[in-house]
Amino acid sequence: MTAPSYTKSIDVKASASTAFDAVTRGVAHWWTRPDQPLNNIGDRAKFTFPPGVSYWTFELTSTDQPTHVEWTCVDALHIHEGQPKEIETEWLNTKVLWQITEQEGGSRIEMRHQGLTPDLLCYDVCEAGWDMFFLGSLKQYLDTGQGKPHQG
């Protein structure tokens, strides 16, 4: 039996359309600054964590505005001190799935990082990172207009 992938959800005050924009064109406001936005299917964006060592490149592989967004990791280099070299590419070919549902007073966003499972070397640090950026920064950005993206 395969371990479950990282899956969490948040309720936000923003509309589904605003949430959709945040996980496509607005990622720099709550995660880290990409080298370009994810506007159209096939677009690729490299998300680097300053000082410029670790990065992940995602391709926008599916959308159904404003309810669904899918990113697929097409390149990865996760440097984590003291970990085996295998950690560097563990995200390669994983998918980040965003399901957005309009609800009374805002919307609900479910995020599933398909392939980010507890058996990966990076799971603990990656879970903590997604919790900080998804549960914390994205929610804050959509509720108040001000997130806490990574600062280099």
PDB file of C-alpha atoms in Angstrom:
ATOM      1  CA  MET A   1       0.000   0.000   0.000  1.00  0.00           C
ATOM      2  CA  THR A   2       1.324   3.410  -0.985  1.00  0.00           C
ATOM      3  CA  ALA A   3       1.676   6.086   1.671  1.00  0.00           C
ATOM      4  CA  PRO A   4      -0.678   9.058   1.276  1.00  0.00           C
ATOM      5  CA  SER A   5       0.619  12.206  -0.402  1.00  0.00           C
ATOM      6  CA  TYR A   6       0.748  15.522   1.439  1.00  0.00           C
ATOM      7  CA  THR A   7      -2.824  16.871   1.429  1.00  0.00           C
ATOM      8  CA  LYS A   8      -4.154  19.889   3.325  1.00  0.00           C
ATOM      9  CA  SER A   9      -6.953  22.420   2.896  1.00  0.00           C
ATOM     10  CA  ILE A  10      -7.632  26.003   3.911  1.00  0.00           C
ATOM     11  CA  ASP A  11     -10.724  28.192   3.995  1.00  0.00           C
ATOM     12  CA  VAL A  12     -10.053  31.736   2.808  1.00  0.00           C
ATOM     13  CA  LYS A  13     -12.035  34.954   2.496  1.00  0.00           C
ATOM     14  CA  ALA A  14     -11.108  35.370  -1.180  1.00  0.00           C
ATOM     15  CA  SER A  15     -13.241  34.261  -4.117  1.00  0.00           C
ATOM     16  CA  ALA A  16     -12.378  31.127  -6.091  1.00  0.00           C
ATOM     17  CA  SER A  17     -11.216  33.333  -8.966  1.00  0.00           C
ATOM     18  CA  THR A  18      -8.806  35.234  -6.703  1.00  0.00           C
ATOM     19  CA  ALA A  19      -7.530  31.947  -5.241  1.00  0.00           C
ATOM     20  CA  PHE A  20      -7.001  30.604  -8.774  1.00  0.00           C
ATOM     21  CA  ASP A  21      -4.926  33.692  -9.628  1.00  0.00           C
ATOM     22  CA  ALA A  22      -2.852  33.217  -6.461  1.00  0.00           C
ATOM     23  CA  VAL A  23      -1.770  29.688  -7.452  1.00  0.00           C
ATOM     24  CA  THR A  24      -1.011  30.628 -11.054  1.00  0.00           C
ATOM     25  CA  ARG A  25       0.099  34.239 -11.590  1.00  0.00           C
ATOM     26  CA  GLY A  26       0.456  35.284  -7.936  1.00  0.00           C
ATOM     27  CA  VAL A  27       2.787  32.700  -6.395  1.00  0.00           C
ATOM     28  CA  ALA A  28       5.463  35.316  -5.609  1.00  0.00           C
ATOM     29  CA  HIS A  29       3.068  36.885  -3.076  1.00  0.00           C
ATOM     30  CA  TRP A  30       3.008  33.831  -0.807  1.00  0.00           C
ATOM     31  CA  TRP A  31       5.693  31.208  -1.725  1.00  0.00           C
ATOM     32  CA  THR A  32       8.779  32.409  -3.611  1.00  0.00           C
ATOM     33  CA  ARG A  33       9.394  34.468  -6.734  1.00  0.00           C
ATOM     34  CA  PRO A  34       9.322  32.372  -9.925  1.00  0.00           C
ATOM     35  CA  ASP A  35      11.292  33.340 -13.017  1.00  0.00           C
ATOM     36  CA  GLN A  36       7.941  33.754 -14.814  1.00  0.00           C
ATOM     37  CA  PRO A  37       4.232  33.348 -14.019  1.00  0.00           C
ATOM     38  CA  LEU A  38       2.174  30.258 -14.784  1.00  0.00           C
ATOM     39  CA  ASN A  39      -0.486  31.683 -17.101  1.00  0.00           C
ATOM     40  CA  ASN A  40      -1.173  29.037 -19.738  1.00  0.00           C
ATOM     41  CA  ILE A  41      -0.949  25.265 -19.995  1.00  0.00           C
ATOM     42  CA  GLY A  42       2.616  24.400 -20.945  1.00  0.00           C
ATOM     43  CA  ASP A  43       4.138  27.415 -19.175  1.00  0.00           C
ATOM     44  CA  ARG A  44       7.122  26.536 -17.015  1.00  0.00           C
ATOM     45  CA  ALA A  45       8.321  28.487 -14.003  1.00  0.00           C
ATOM     46  CA  LYS A  46      11.457  27.962 -11.954  1.00  0.00           C
ATOM     47  CA  PHE A  47      10.966  28.561  -8.243  1.00  0.00           C
ATOM     48  CA  THR A  48      14.322  29.278  -6.606  1.00  0.00           C
ATOM     49  CA  PHE A  49      14.921  29.658  -2.927  1.00  0.00           C
ATOM     50  CA  PRO A  50      17.628  32.277  -2.431  1.00  0.00           C
ATOM     51  CA  PRO A  51      20.533  32.298  -2.117  1.00  0.00           C
ATOM     52  CA  GLY A  52      19.837  30.430  -5.344  1.00  0.00           C
ATOM     53  CA  VAL A  53      20.784  26.889  -4.451  1.00  0.00           C
ATOM     54  CA  SER A  54      17.585  24.831  -4.285  1.00  0.00           C
ATOM     55  CA  TYR A  55      14.956  25.125  -7.000  1.00  0.00           C
ATOM     56  CA  TRP A  56      11.986  23.367  -8.556  1.00  0.00           C
ATOM     57  CA  THR A  57      10.669  23.936 -12.072  1.00  0.00           C
ATOM     58  CA  PHE A  58       6.961  23.345 -12.519  1.00  0.00           C
ATOM     59  CA  GLU A  59       4.932  23.123 -15.696  1.00  0.00           C
ATOM     60  CA  LEU A  60       1.307  24.181 -15.658  1.00  0.00           C
ATOM     61  CA  THR A  61      -0.215  20.926 -16.943  1.00  0.00           C
ATOM     62  CA  SER A  62      -3.936  21.378 -16.340  1.00  0.00           C
ATOM     63  CA  THR A  63      -6.427  24.070 -15.386  1.00  0.00           C
ATOM     64  CA  ASP A  64     -10.155  24.484 -15.149  1.00  0.00           C
ATOM     65  CA  GLN A  65     -10.625  28.087 -14.077  1.00  0.00           C
ATOM     66  CA  PRO A  66     -11.426  28.821 -11.299  1.00  0.00           C
ATOM     67  CA  THR A  67     -11.663  25.377  -9.689  1.00  0.00           C
ATOM     68  CA  HIS A  68      -8.575  23.348 -10.618  1.00  0.00           C
ATOM     69  CA  VAL A  69      -4.854  23.886 -11.196  1.00  0.00           C
ATOM     70  CA  GLU A  70      -2.185  21.233 -11.710  1.00  0.00           C
ATOM     71  CA  TRP A  71       1.566  21.763 -11.633  1.00  0.00           C
ATOM     72  CA  THR A  72       4.008  19.000 -12.620  1.00  0.00           C
ATOM     73  CA  CYS A  73       7.620  19.149 -11.410  1.00  0.00           C
ATOM     74  CA  VAL A  74       9.866  18.851 -14.483  1.00  0.00           C
ATOM     75  CA  ASP A  75      13.223  19.768 -12.902  1.00  0.00           C
ATOM     76  CA  ALA A  76      14.414  19.703  -9.313  1.00  0.00           C
ATOM     77  CA  LEU A  77      17.505  20.420  -7.266  1.00  0.00           C
ATOM     78  CA  HIS A  78      16.819  20.299  -3.531  1.00  0.00           C
ATOM     79  CA  ILE A  79      20.041  20.790  -1.620  1.00  0.00           C
ATOM     80  CA  HIS A  80      19.633  19.887   2.027  1.00  0.00           C
ATOM     81  CA  GLU A  81      22.739  19.792   4.177  1.00  0.00           C
ATOM     82  CA  GLY A  82      23.537  16.390   5.664  1.00  0.00           C
ATOM     83  CA  GLN A  83      21.114  14.452   3.434  1.00  0.00           C
ATOM     84  CA  PRO A  84      21.971  11.869   0.764  1.00  0.00           C
ATOM     85  CA  LYS A  85      22.182  13.011  -2.879  1.00  0.00           C
ATOM     86  CA  GLU A  86      18.838  11.258  -3.632  1.00  0.00           C
ATOM     87  CA  ILE A  87      16.988  14.084  -1.864  1.00  0.00           C
ATOM     88  CA  GLU A  88      17.964  16.478  -4.675  1.00  0.00           C
ATOM     89  CA  THR A  89      15.454  15.149  -7.227  1.00  0.00           C
ATOM     90  CA  GLU A  90      12.720  13.603  -5.068  1.00  0.00           C
ATOM     91  CA  TRP A  91      10.118  16.093  -6.354  1.00  0.00           C
ATOM     92  CA  LEU A  92      10.811  15.255 -10.009  1.00  0.00           C
ATOM     93  CA  ASN A  93       7.567  14.127 -11.720  1.00  0.00           C
ATOM     94  CA  THR A  94       5.458  14.885  -8.644  1.00  0.00           C
ATOM     95  CA  LYS A  95       2.288  16.938  -9.114  1.00  0.00           C
ATOM     96  CA  VAL A  96       0.827  19.743  -7.044  1.00  0.00           C
ATOM     97  CA  LEU A  97      -2.959  19.672  -7.403  1.00  0.00           C
ATOM     98  CA  TRP A  98      -5.081  22.626  -6.354  1.00  0.00           C
ATOM     99  CA  GLN A  99      -8.834  22.123  -5.977  1.00  0.00           C
ATOM    100  CA  ILE A 100     -10.749  25.362  -5.340  1.00  0.00           C
ATOM    101  CA  THR A 101     -14.371  25.445  -4.233  1.00  0.00           C
ATOM    102  CA  GLU A 102     -16.456  28.613  -3.893  1.00  0.00           C
ATOM    103  CA  GLN A 103     -18.292  28.712  -0.560  1.00  0.00           C
ATOM    104  CA  GLU A 104     -20.183  31.153   1.620  1.00  0.00           C
ATOM    105  CA  GLY A 105     -17.888  34.092   2.415  1.00  0.00           C
ATOM    106  CA  GLY A 106     -14.941  32.904   0.325  1.00  0.00           C
ATOM    107  CA  SER A 107     -13.514  29.640  -0.909  1.00  0.00           C
ATOM    108  CA  ARG A 108     -11.835  26.415   0.154  1.00  0.00           C
ATOM    109  CA  ILE A 109      -8.533  25.349  -1.356  1.00  0.00           C
ATOM    110  CA  GLU A 110      -7.360  21.766  -1.136  1.00  0.00           C
ATOM    111  CA  MET A 111      -3.742  21.225  -2.045  1.00  0.00           C
ATOM    112  CA  ARG A 112      -2.356  17.758  -2.685  1.00  0.00           C
ATOM    113  CA  HIS A 113       1.300  17.285  -3.507  1.00  0.00           C
ATOM    114  CA  GLN A 114       0.942  13.936  -5.247  1.00  0.00           C
ATOM    115  CA  GLY A 115       4.160  11.994  -4.725  1.00  0.00           C
ATOM    116  CA  LEU A 116       5.281  13.881  -1.613  1.00  0.00           C
ATOM    117  CA  THR A 117       4.902  10.945   0.749  1.00  0.00           C
ATOM    118  CA  PRO A 118       6.322  10.142   4.214  1.00  0.00           C
ATOM    119  CA  ASP A 119       8.802   7.630   2.738  1.00  0.00           C
ATOM    120  CA  LEU A 120      10.771  10.412   0.985  1.00  0.00           C
ATOM    121  CA  LEU A 121      13.959  11.744   2.575  1.00  0.00           C
ATOM    122  CA  CYS A 122      12.657  15.319   2.295  1.00  0.00           C
ATOM    123  CA  TYR A 123       9.187  14.668   3.686  1.00  0.00           C
ATOM    124  CA  ASP A 124       9.596  16.248   7.123  1.00  0.00           C
ATOM    125  CA  VAL A 125      11.258  19.434   5.856  1.00  0.00           C
ATOM    126  CA  CYS A 126       8.914  19.649   2.842  1.00  0.00           C
ATOM    127  CA  GLU A 127       5.814  19.096   4.956  1.00  0.00           C
ATOM    128  CA  ALA A 128       6.940  21.876   7.309  1.00  0.00           C
ATOM    129  CA  GLY A 129       7.650  24.130   4.330  1.00  0.00           C
ATOM    130  CA  TRP A 130       4.265  23.551   2.667  1.00  0.00           C
ATOM    131  CA  ASP A 131       2.547  24.021   6.036  1.00  0.00           C
ATOM    132  CA  MET A 132       4.298  27.362   6.454  1.00  0.00           C
ATOM    133  CA  PHE A 133       3.647  28.582   2.900  1.00  0.00           C
ATOM    134  CA  PHE A 134       0.274  26.978   2.126  1.00  0.00           C
ATOM    135  CA  LEU A 135      -1.462  26.884   5.517  1.00  0.00           C
ATOM    136  CA  GLY A 136       0.167  30.135   6.673  1.00  0.00           C
ATOM    137  CA  SER A 137       1.333  32.453   3.917  1.00  0.00           C
ATOM    138  CA  LEU A 138      -1.217  31.653   1.177  1.00  0.00           C
ATOM    139  CA  LYS A 139      -4.090  31.816   3.648  1.00  0.00           C
ATOM    140  CA  GLN A 140      -2.825  35.116   5.024  1.00  0.00           C
ATOM    141  CA  TYR A 141      -2.345  36.487   1.494  1.00  0.00           C
ATOM    142  CA  LEU A 142      -5.894  35.570   0.453  1.00  0.00           C
ATOM    143  CA  ASP A 143      -7.419  36.801   3.725  1.00  0.00           C
ATOM    144  CA  THR A 144      -5.473  40.064   4.116  1.00  0.00           C
ATOM    145  CA  GLY A 145      -3.688  40.777   0.833  1.00  0.00           C
ATOM    146  CA  GLN A 146      -0.266  40.293   2.448  1.00  0.00           C
ATOM    147  CA  GLY A 147       1.465  36.887   2.490  1.00  0.00           C
ATOM    148  CA  LYS A 148       4.858  35.896   3.873  1.00  0.00           C
ATOM    149  CA  PRO A 149       6.814  34.628   0.861  1.00  0.00           C
ATOM    150  CA  HIS A 150      10.402  33.416   1.115  1.00  0.00           C
ATOM    151  CA  GLN A 151      12.827  36.320   1.349  1.00  0.00           C
ATOM    152  CA  GLY A 152      16.409  35.781   0.179  1.00  0.00           C
TER     153      GLY A 152
END
